[in-house]
């Protein structure tokens, strides 16, 4: 049975939200021209005299006209979800119509800012490859109903993991990279005062305060209450935020790779951070800010299958010659087989393990820098759909050529139903895709 279409308008508070910025701009313009006008009793100072009643009338007309214009535009805005297409129409003078086919949706997020939570409204973001459709504002019930219909969800949700507050606080305190960045910013901000001795020089620290806040305190409020939930239809939802509550939803069929990060001081507790790369997204999203490694492996099991979990251990280490190319050669490695490609990389402060299905690989490149050429080394990069790459760095030239060929063969075998019996000869200086051949289509 075909479900009934969903349709409606945005929340009535939307015109106030859009007109607020315009009114602030007009007020700022009027304040800058205050020397030209005189409101109230007449003065002989060359200003234009405006009676108080006339000023009140003008302000009322401007406010009413601005809000009325946006209210009229709001009445002409309309969204509808009929079948497999989400449509949104808006605009009074300039009409805008956007159509979104649900099969192209990567994820659906619900953003609940603090002030929005007080009046019961939120923003729905429908994320597609290269673009985002934003509906603001909606009631929470509207947003949840639309999200459930878009992702074909039902109410049988299962919470997989929730970050403990004490783990979150301790993990933020033990993140050496974040603490070093904060310390450097603080020193740069205080340095002018230390050199000049002028108290006014401390004003340069104000420019670094927002950055310092994003590195330290803001994370505690954003990551507070973080949980990962599996919906009945197989999608995965993250809920987080102390004041601005947010939701992000991922489809396992769109997951390109999963990254497991482990900062230096987290290794004692075996804690990790889990990031997820989705096809079409510019950067990997955060799935879990901190969790024990078994929980991270559980996430990999859910999103990529049991075969990917076996690939999180026993990497093939970098060759001995790699120590001449990087002091962190012990952190390098890779593993390929059973439809998955996993790489190990990182530096002293943070190690990264990235696992991806070979079916999601679009192109494979092997490159060789000047120093690598002298050492007989090369690096292989498996490029994913929508951007991002999984590297196997500083392998021998022969091993890199063989790995590039195997990756290309496995990705083609997973993407196409035909049997590729011949592969072109590759070298560590050339892409494993034949010259002039079209890129592989993302499965």
Short mmCIF file of C-alpha atoms in Angstrom, two decimals:
data_model
loop_
_atom_site.label_atom_id
_atom_site.label_comp_id
_atom_site.label_asym_id
_atom_site.label_seq_id
_atom_site.Cartn_x
_atom_site.Cartn_y
_atom_site.Cartn_z
CA UNK A 1 0.00 0.00 0.00
CA UNK A 2 1.36 3.40 -1.05
CA UNK A 3 1.75 5.78 1.93
CA UNK A 4 -0.15 9.04 1.92
CA UNK A 5 1.82 12.10 0.75
CA UNK A 6 3.30 14.33 3.44
CA UNK A 7 2.98 18.06 2.86
CA UNK A 8 2.91 21.29 4.77
CA UNK A 9 4.56 24.64 5.42
CA UNK A 10 7.48 25.63 7.57
CA UNK A 11 6.86 26.77 11.13
CA UNK A 12 5.28 30.28 11.47
CA UNK A 13 8.37 31.48 13.35
CA UNK A 14 10.37 31.20 10.11
CA UNK A 15 9.54 34.74 8.82
CA UNK A 16 10.74 36.23 12.12
CA UNK A 17 14.00 34.35 11.79
CA UNK A 18 14.63 35.63 8.25
CA UNK A 19 13.47 39.22 8.93
CA UNK A 20 15.57 39.55 12.08
CA UNK A 21 18.85 39.90 10.16
CA UNK A 22 17.35 42.52 7.81
CA UNK A 23 15.99 44.58 10.71
CA UNK A 24 19.35 44.47 12.47
CA UNK A 25 21.02 45.70 9.27
CA UNK A 26 18.55 48.57 8.89
CA UNK A 27 18.98 49.53 12.54
CA UNK A 28 22.76 49.56 12.11
CA UNK A 29 22.42 51.76 9.01
CA UNK A 30 20.14 54.19 10.87
CA UNK A 31 22.56 54.36 13.80
CA UNK A 32 25.46 55.22 11.49
CA UNK A 33 23.42 58.13 10.06
CA UNK A 34 22.35 59.48 13.47
CA UNK A 35 24.31 62.72 12.93
CA UNK A 36 21.99 63.70 10.06
CA UNK A 37 18.71 63.38 11.93
CA UNK A 38 17.22 64.95 15.02
CA UNK A 39 14.27 63.20 16.63
CA UNK A 40 12.19 65.24 19.02
CA UNK A 41 12.29 69.00 19.72
CA UNK A 42 13.74 71.21 17.00
CA UNK A 43 17.39 72.22 17.24
CA UNK A 44 19.42 74.67 15.19
CA UNK A 45 22.40 72.45 14.57
CA UNK A 46 21.94 71.69 10.87
CA UNK A 47 20.21 68.34 11.42
CA UNK A 48 16.97 67.24 9.79
CA UNK A 49 14.18 67.54 12.35
CA UNK A 50 11.88 64.52 12.58
CA UNK A 51 8.97 64.61 15.07
CA UNK A 52 8.83 61.76 17.53
CA UNK A 53 5.44 60.57 16.27
CA UNK A 54 6.73 60.52 12.68
CA UNK A 55 9.81 58.50 13.72
CA UNK A 56 7.56 55.95 15.47
CA UNK A 57 5.35 55.68 12.38
CA UNK A 58 8.35 55.23 10.07
CA UNK A 59 9.88 52.54 12.31
CA UNK A 60 6.54 50.73 12.59
CA UNK A 61 6.05 50.79 8.81
CA UNK A 62 9.56 49.48 8.18
CA UNK A 63 9.24 46.67 10.73
CA UNK A 64 5.74 45.71 9.57
CA UNK A 65 6.75 45.86 5.90
CA UNK A 66 9.85 43.74 6.40
CA UNK A 67 8.09 41.10 8.49
CA UNK A 68 5.10 41.18 6.15
CA UNK A 69 7.30 40.62 3.10
CA UNK A 70 8.91 37.57 4.66
CA UNK A 71 5.54 36.36 5.93
CA UNK A 72 4.17 36.54 2.38
CA UNK A 73 7.18 34.58 1.13
CA UNK A 74 6.59 32.04 3.91
CA UNK A 75 2.97 31.55 2.80
CA UNK A 76 4.23 30.71 -0.68
CA UNK A 77 6.72 28.14 0.66
CA UNK A 78 5.62 24.54 0.70
CA UNK A 79 7.16 21.10 1.04
CA UNK A 80 5.74 17.76 -0.01
CA UNK A 81 6.94 14.16 0.09
CA UNK A 82 5.05 12.09 -2.45
CA UNK A 83 6.39 8.65 -3.27
CA UNK A 84 10.14 8.79 -3.81
CA UNK A 85 10.48 12.55 -4.36
CA UNK A 86 10.81 15.35 -1.78
CA UNK A 87 9.81 18.74 -3.21
CA UNK A 88 10.29 22.20 -1.74
CA UNK A 89 8.94 25.40 -3.24
CA UNK A 90 9.72 28.89 -1.94
CA UNK A 91 10.00 32.50 -3.01
CA UNK A 92 7.63 35.39 -3.61
CA UNK A 93 9.27 37.41 -6.38
CA UNK A 94 11.85 34.83 -7.39
CA UNK A 95 10.37 31.35 -7.39
CA UNK A 96 12.60 28.46 -6.31
CA UNK A 97 11.71 24.80 -6.68
CA UNK A 98 13.91 21.92 -5.55
CA UNK A 99 13.21 18.25 -6.14
CA UNK A 100 15.12 15.54 -4.28
CA UNK A 101 14.88 11.88 -5.23
CA UNK A 102 15.11 9.78 -2.08
CA UNK A 103 17.47 7.26 -3.68
CA UNK A 104 20.10 10.02 -3.86
CA UNK A 105 19.88 10.89 -0.15
CA UNK A 106 23.10 10.22 1.76
CA UNK A 107 21.89 11.12 5.24
CA UNK A 108 19.26 13.15 7.09
CA UNK A 109 20.18 15.34 10.06
CA UNK A 110 18.02 17.15 12.63
CA UNK A 111 19.59 20.24 14.20
CA UNK A 112 17.96 21.63 17.36
CA UNK A 113 19.63 24.91 18.43
CA UNK A 114 19.22 26.02 22.00
CA UNK A 115 16.74 28.83 21.29
CA UNK A 116 14.89 26.55 18.88
CA UNK A 117 14.45 23.95 21.60
CA UNK A 118 12.81 26.58 23.82
CA UNK A 119 10.05 27.20 21.27
CA UNK A 120 9.92 23.64 19.92
CA UNK A 121 11.39 24.06 16.42
CA UNK A 122 14.33 22.48 14.60
CA UNK A 123 16.10 22.35 11.22
CA UNK A 124 15.98 19.33 8.91
CA UNK A 125 18.97 18.84 6.60
CA UNK A 126 18.62 16.35 3.73
CA UNK A 127 22.18 15.67 2.56
CA UNK A 128 22.83 14.51 -0.99
CA UNK A 129 25.99 14.15 -3.02
CA UNK A 130 27.34 17.68 -3.46
CA UNK A 131 24.30 19.54 -2.09
CA UNK A 132 22.02 19.86 0.93
CA UNK A 133 18.32 20.67 1.16
CA UNK A 134 17.58 22.59 4.36
CA UNK A 135 14.10 23.00 5.82
CA UNK A 136 14.02 25.49 8.68
CA UNK A 137 12.08 25.73 10.78
CA UNK A 138 9.91 22.68 11.40
CA UNK A 139 8.29 21.33 14.52
CA UNK A 140 10.11 18.36 16.00
CA UNK A 141 7.24 16.04 15.09
CA UNK A 142 7.29 17.28 11.48
CA UNK A 143 11.04 16.74 11.21
CA UNK A 144 10.93 13.27 12.72
CA UNK A 145 8.02 12.20 10.50
CA UNK A 146 9.77 13.46 7.36
CA UNK A 147 13.04 11.83 8.37
CA UNK A 148 11.37 8.49 9.08
CA UNK A 149 9.59 8.55 5.71
CA UNK A 150 12.72 9.58 3.78
CA UNK A 151 14.82 6.83 5.33
CA UNK A 152 11.94 4.30 5.47
CA UNK A 153 12.39 3.93 9.22
CA UNK A 154 9.99 2.44 11.75
CA UNK A 155 10.02 2.65 15.52
CA UNK A 156 12.09 -0.46 16.30
CA UNK A 157 15.31 1.32 17.24
CA UNK A 158 18.19 -0.20 19.19
CA UNK A 159 20.78 1.91 21.01
CA UNK A 160 24.23 0.49 20.29
CA UNK A 161 26.39 2.71 22.48
CA UNK A 162 26.30 5.89 24.57
CA UNK A 163 29.44 7.77 25.54
CA UNK A 164 29.96 8.00 29.29
CA UNK A 165 30.46 11.57 30.57
CA UNK A 166 33.54 10.69 32.63
CA UNK A 167 35.16 9.00 29.60
CA UNK A 168 34.43 12.07 27.47
CA UNK A 169 35.93 14.53 29.95
CA UNK A 170 39.05 12.43 30.53
CA UNK A 171 39.51 11.80 26.80
CA UNK A 172 39.42 15.54 26.03
CA UNK A 173 41.97 16.21 28.75
CA UNK A 174 44.28 13.48 27.40
CA UNK A 175 44.15 14.54 23.73
CA UNK A 176 47.73 15.73 23.30
CA UNK A 177 47.16 17.17 19.82
CA UNK A 178 44.30 19.37 20.98
CA UNK A 179 46.18 20.49 24.11
CA UNK A 180 49.31 21.37 22.12
CA UNK A 181 47.28 23.40 19.61
CA UNK A 182 45.56 25.26 22.46
CA UNK A 183 48.89 25.95 24.16
CA UNK A 184 50.43 27.31 20.95
CA UNK A 185 47.47 29.63 20.35
CA UNK A 186 47.62 30.88 23.95
CA UNK A 187 51.37 31.57 23.71
CA UNK A 188 50.98 33.43 20.40
CA UNK A 189 48.21 35.54 21.91
CA UNK A 190 50.19 36.44 25.05
CA UNK A 191 53.53 36.96 23.25
CA UNK A 192 52.88 40.65 22.28
CA UNK A 193 52.20 41.50 25.95
CA UNK A 194 55.33 39.65 27.09
CA UNK A 195 57.49 41.59 24.61
CA UNK A 196 55.98 45.05 25.11
CA UNK A 197 54.70 44.98 28.67
CA UNK A 198 51.65 46.99 27.57
CA UNK A 199 48.37 45.74 28.98
CA UNK A 200 46.62 46.76 25.76
CA UNK A 201 48.69 44.14 23.89
CA UNK A 202 46.59 41.44 25.56
CA UNK A 203 43.79 42.46 23.20
CA UNK A 204 45.44 40.28 20.54
CA UNK A 205 44.42 37.29 22.65
CA UNK A 206 40.77 38.09 21.90
CA UNK A 207 41.25 37.02 18.29
CA UNK A 208 42.30 33.55 19.46
CA UNK A 209 39.53 33.06 22.03
CA UNK A 210 36.98 31.58 19.55
CA UNK A 211 39.56 29.13 18.25
CA UNK A 212 40.61 28.15 21.77
CA UNK A 213 36.96 27.61 22.70
CA UNK A 214 36.38 25.34 19.67
CA UNK A 215 39.43 23.27 20.59
CA UNK A 216 38.54 22.83 24.26
CA UNK A 217 35.25 23.77 25.93
CA UNK A 218 32.96 23.62 22.90
CA UNK A 219 33.69 19.92 22.33
CA UNK A 220 32.43 19.07 25.80
CA UNK A 221 29.05 20.70 25.08
CA UNK A 222 28.77 19.35 21.53
CA UNK A 223 29.77 15.75 22.38
CA UNK A 224 27.68 15.61 25.56
CA UNK A 225 25.07 12.84 25.53
CA UNK A 226 26.51 11.25 22.40
CA UNK A 227 24.78 8.01 21.43
CA UNK A 228 24.65 5.71 18.38
CA UNK A 229 21.33 4.04 17.53
CA UNK A 230 20.50 1.42 14.92
CA UNK A 231 17.07 1.88 13.37
CA UNK A 232 14.88 -1.01 12.35
CA UNK A 233 15.60 -0.48 8.65
CA UNK A 234 19.38 -0.66 9.09
CA UNK A 235 20.29 3.02 9.19
CA UNK A 236 22.45 4.39 12.00
CA UNK A 237 21.71 7.59 13.90
CA UNK A 238 23.90 9.68 16.19
CA UNK A 239 22.31 11.98 18.79
CA UNK A 240 24.45 14.55 20.58
CA UNK A 241 24.55 18.06 22.05
CA UNK A 242 23.93 19.54 25.49
CA UNK A 243 22.24 22.78 24.35
CA UNK A 244 22.04 22.48 20.54
CA UNK A 245 20.72 18.92 20.16
CA UNK A 246 21.58 17.37 16.79
CA UNK A 247 20.95 14.14 14.91
CA UNK A 248 22.93 12.62 12.03
CA UNK A 249 21.77 9.53 10.16
CA UNK A 250 23.90 7.26 7.98
CA UNK A 251 22.98 4.50 5.58
CA UNK A 252 25.29 1.51 5.73
CA UNK A 253 24.99 1.12 1.95
CA UNK A 254 26.63 4.54 1.49
CA UNK A 255 29.57 4.03 3.84
CA UNK A 256 32.83 4.31 1.90
CA UNK A 257 35.27 3.71 4.75
CA UNK A 258 35.64 3.76 8.54
CA UNK A 259 38.59 5.39 10.31
CA UNK A 260 39.69 4.45 13.82
CA UNK A 261 41.88 7.13 15.44
CA UNK A 262 43.88 6.57 18.61
CA UNK A 263 45.72 9.53 20.22
CA UNK A 264 48.89 8.84 22.15
CA UNK A 265 47.57 9.08 25.73
CA UNK A 266 44.43 7.07 24.92
CA UNK A 267 46.43 3.89 24.30
CA UNK A 268 46.69 3.12 28.01
CA UNK A 269 42.89 2.80 28.18
CA UNK A 270 42.62 1.36 24.64
CA UNK A 271 40.19 4.13 23.69
CA UNK A 272 39.63 5.18 20.09
CA UNK A 273 37.68 7.71 18.02
CA UNK A 274 35.57 6.38 15.14
CA UNK A 275 34.99 8.39 11.97
CA UNK A 276 32.87 7.39 9.00
CA UNK A 277 33.32 8.49 5.38
CA UNK A 278 30.12 8.58 3.35
CA UNK A 279 30.02 8.71 -0.44
CA UNK A 280 29.61 12.32 -1.50
CA UNK A 281 30.56 13.87 1.86
CA UNK A 282 33.61 16.20 1.71
CA UNK A 283 35.13 14.99 5.01
CA UNK A 284 34.54 11.96 7.25
CA UNK A 285 31.87 12.44 9.89
CA UNK A 286 32.26 11.61 13.56
CA UNK A 287 30.50 8.38 14.54
CA UNK A 288 31.80 8.04 18.13
CA UNK A 289 34.06 10.66 19.81
CA UNK A 290 35.53 8.15 22.30
CA UNK A 291 34.87 4.49 23.02
CA UNK A 292 36.75 1.28 23.90
CA UNK A 293 38.23 -0.57 20.93
CA UNK A 294 35.73 -3.49 21.19
CA UNK A 295 32.91 -0.98 20.71
CA UNK A 296 34.65 0.41 17.62
CA UNK A 297 34.94 -3.11 16.22
CA UNK A 298 31.23 -3.56 16.93
CA UNK A 299 30.51 -0.46 14.81
CA UNK A 300 32.65 -1.84 11.99
CA UNK A 301 30.76 -5.13 12.25
CA UNK A 302 27.40 -3.38 11.89
CA UNK A 303 28.38 -1.02 9.09
CA UNK A 304 30.75 -3.11 6.96
CA UNK A 305 30.15 -6.71 8.00
CA UNK A 306 32.10 -9.39 9.92
CA UNK A 307 34.79 -9.68 7.25
CA UNK A 308 35.93 -6.10 7.94
CA UNK A 309 36.49 -6.80 11.66
CA UNK A 310 39.06 -9.48 10.85
CA UNK A 311 40.98 -6.87 8.86
CA UNK A 312 41.57 -4.67 11.91
CA UNK A 313 44.45 -6.85 13.09
CA UNK A 314 47.73 -8.32 11.78
CA UNK A 315 48.84 -5.73 9.20
CA UNK A 316 51.61 -6.39 6.70
CA UNK A 317 54.36 -4.07 8.05
CA UNK A 318 56.35 -1.62 5.97
CA UNK A 319 59.64 -2.90 4.50
CA UNK A 320 62.93 -2.11 6.31
CA UNK A 321 63.83 0.51 3.70
CA UNK A 322 60.82 2.58 4.81
CA UNK A 323 62.74 3.70 7.93
CA UNK A 324 64.86 5.86 5.61
CA UNK A 325 61.73 7.63 4.33
CA UNK A 326 59.87 8.25 7.59
CA UNK A 327 60.66 7.89 11.33
CA UNK A 328 57.15 6.49 11.84
CA UNK A 329 57.56 3.45 9.61
CA UNK A 330 56.48 1.12 12.43
CA UNK A 331 52.97 2.59 12.26
CA UNK A 332 52.59 1.79 8.54
CA UNK A 333 50.94 -1.31 7.16
CA UNK A 334 48.11 -2.68 5.06
CA UNK A 335 45.98 -5.75 4.54
CA UNK A 336 44.03 -6.79 1.44
CA UNK A 337 41.68 -9.73 0.95
CA UNK A 338 38.12 -11.04 1.31
CA UNK A 339 36.71 -7.89 -0.31
CA UNK A 340 38.30 -5.39 2.13
CA UNK A 341 41.33 -3.11 2.09
CA UNK A 342 42.76 -1.83 5.39
CA UNK A 343 45.66 0.54 5.95
CA UNK A 344 47.55 1.61 9.06
CA UNK A 345 49.17 5.05 9.22
CA UNK A 346 49.73 7.93 11.60
CA UNK A 347 52.37 9.75 13.53
CA UNK A 348 53.65 9.73 17.07
CA UNK A 349 50.64 11.59 18.51
CA UNK A 350 47.89 9.70 16.65
CA UNK A 351 47.56 6.35 14.87
CA UNK A 352 44.87 5.78 12.24
CA UNK A 353 43.38 2.52 10.96
CA UNK A 354 41.18 2.82 7.86
CA UNK A 355 39.10 -0.05 6.48
CA UNK A 356 37.02 0.06 3.29
CA UNK A 357 35.24 -2.45 1.04
CA UNK A 358 37.02 -2.86 -2.27
CA UNK A 359 33.63 -2.53 -3.97
CA UNK A 360 33.62 1.18 -2.99
CA UNK A 361 36.99 1.91 -4.62
CA UNK A 362 36.77 4.00 -7.80
CA UNK A 363 40.38 4.49 -8.84
CA UNK A 364 43.78 3.25 -7.68
CA UNK A 365 46.97 5.32 -8.00
CA UNK A 366 50.59 4.46 -7.33
CA UNK A 367 52.97 7.41 -6.92
CA UNK A 368 56.65 7.79 -6.22
CA UNK A 369 58.37 10.92 -4.93
CA UNK A 370 62.02 11.84 -5.59
CA UNK A 371 63.27 10.42 -2.27
CA UNK A 372 61.10 7.32 -2.65
CA UNK A 373 62.52 6.78 -6.14
CA UNK A 374 66.03 6.86 -4.72
CA UNK A 375 65.06 4.29 -2.05
CA UNK A 376 63.04 2.10 -4.42
CA UNK A 377 59.77 2.81 -2.59
CA UNK A 378 56.29 3.87 -3.70
CA UNK A 379 52.86 4.61 -2.20
CA UNK A 380 49.47 3.31 -3.28
CA UNK A 381 46.21 5.25 -2.81
CA UNK A 382 42.74 3.76 -3.21
CA UNK A 383 40.35 6.63 -4.01
CA UNK A 384 36.79 6.33 -2.76
CA UNK A 385 33.50 7.56 -4.17
CA UNK A 386 32.98 11.26 -3.50
CA UNK A 387 36.57 11.92 -2.42
CA UNK A 388 39.04 10.62 0.15
CA UNK A 389 41.68 7.95 -0.23
CA UNK A 390 42.98 4.97 1.72
CA UNK A 391 46.82 4.90 1.53
CA UNK A 392 49.43 2.17 1.69
CA UNK A 393 52.57 4.25 2.11
CA UNK A 394 56.25 3.47 1.53
CA UNK A 395 56.07 -0.01 0.01
CA UNK A 396 58.75 -1.41 -2.27
CA UNK A 397 58.25 -0.55 -5.94
CA UNK A 398 57.46 -4.17 -6.87
CA UNK A 399 55.04 -4.57 -3.96
CA UNK A 400 53.31 -1.27 -4.80
CA UNK A 401 52.81 -2.32 -8.42
CA UNK A 402 51.38 -5.69 -7.36
CA UNK A 403 49.12 -4.08 -4.72
CA UNK A 404 47.78 -1.51 -7.21
CA UNK A 405 46.97 -4.28 -9.69
CA UNK A 406 45.23 -6.40 -7.04
CA UNK A 407 43.21 -3.45 -5.76
CA UNK A 408 42.12 -2.55 -9.27
CA UNK A 409 41.16 -6.16 -10.04
CA UNK A 410 39.24 -6.60 -6.76
CA UNK A 411 37.35 -3.34 -7.19
CA UNK A 412 36.38 -4.18 -10.77
CA UNK A 413 35.39 -7.69 -9.79
CA UNK A 414 33.15 -6.32 -7.04
CA UNK A 415 31.66 -3.57 -9.19
CA UNK A 416 30.99 -5.49 -12.41
CA UNK A 417 29.47 -8.94 -12.92
CA UNK A 418 31.96 -9.85 -15.64
CA UNK A 419 35.21 -11.76 -15.13
CA UNK A 420 38.26 -9.68 -15.98
CA UNK A 421 40.80 -12.15 -17.29
CA UNK A 422 43.43 -9.63 -18.35
CA UNK A 423 44.87 -6.62 -16.54
CA UNK A 424 47.14 -4.02 -17.98
CA UNK A 425 50.71 -3.83 -16.74
CA UNK A 426 51.13 -1.18 -14.07
CA UNK A 427 54.12 0.56 -12.56
CA UNK A 428 54.51 2.55 -9.34
CA UNK A 429 54.63 5.78 -11.36
CA UNK A 430 51.30 5.28 -13.19
CA UNK A 431 47.66 4.98 -12.21
CA UNK A 432 46.32 1.43 -12.24
CA UNK A 433 43.53 2.66 -14.53
CA UNK A 434 44.44 2.43 -18.26
CA UNK A 435 45.09 5.75 -20.00
CA UNK A 436 41.91 7.02 -21.63
CA UNK A 437 39.66 4.58 -19.80
CA UNK A 438 36.59 5.94 -18.05
CA UNK A 439 36.55 5.92 -14.24
CA UNK A 440 34.79 3.05 -12.55
CA UNK A 441 31.24 3.72 -11.52
CA UNK A 442 30.56 3.69 -7.80
CA UNK A 443 28.63 0.56 -6.90
#
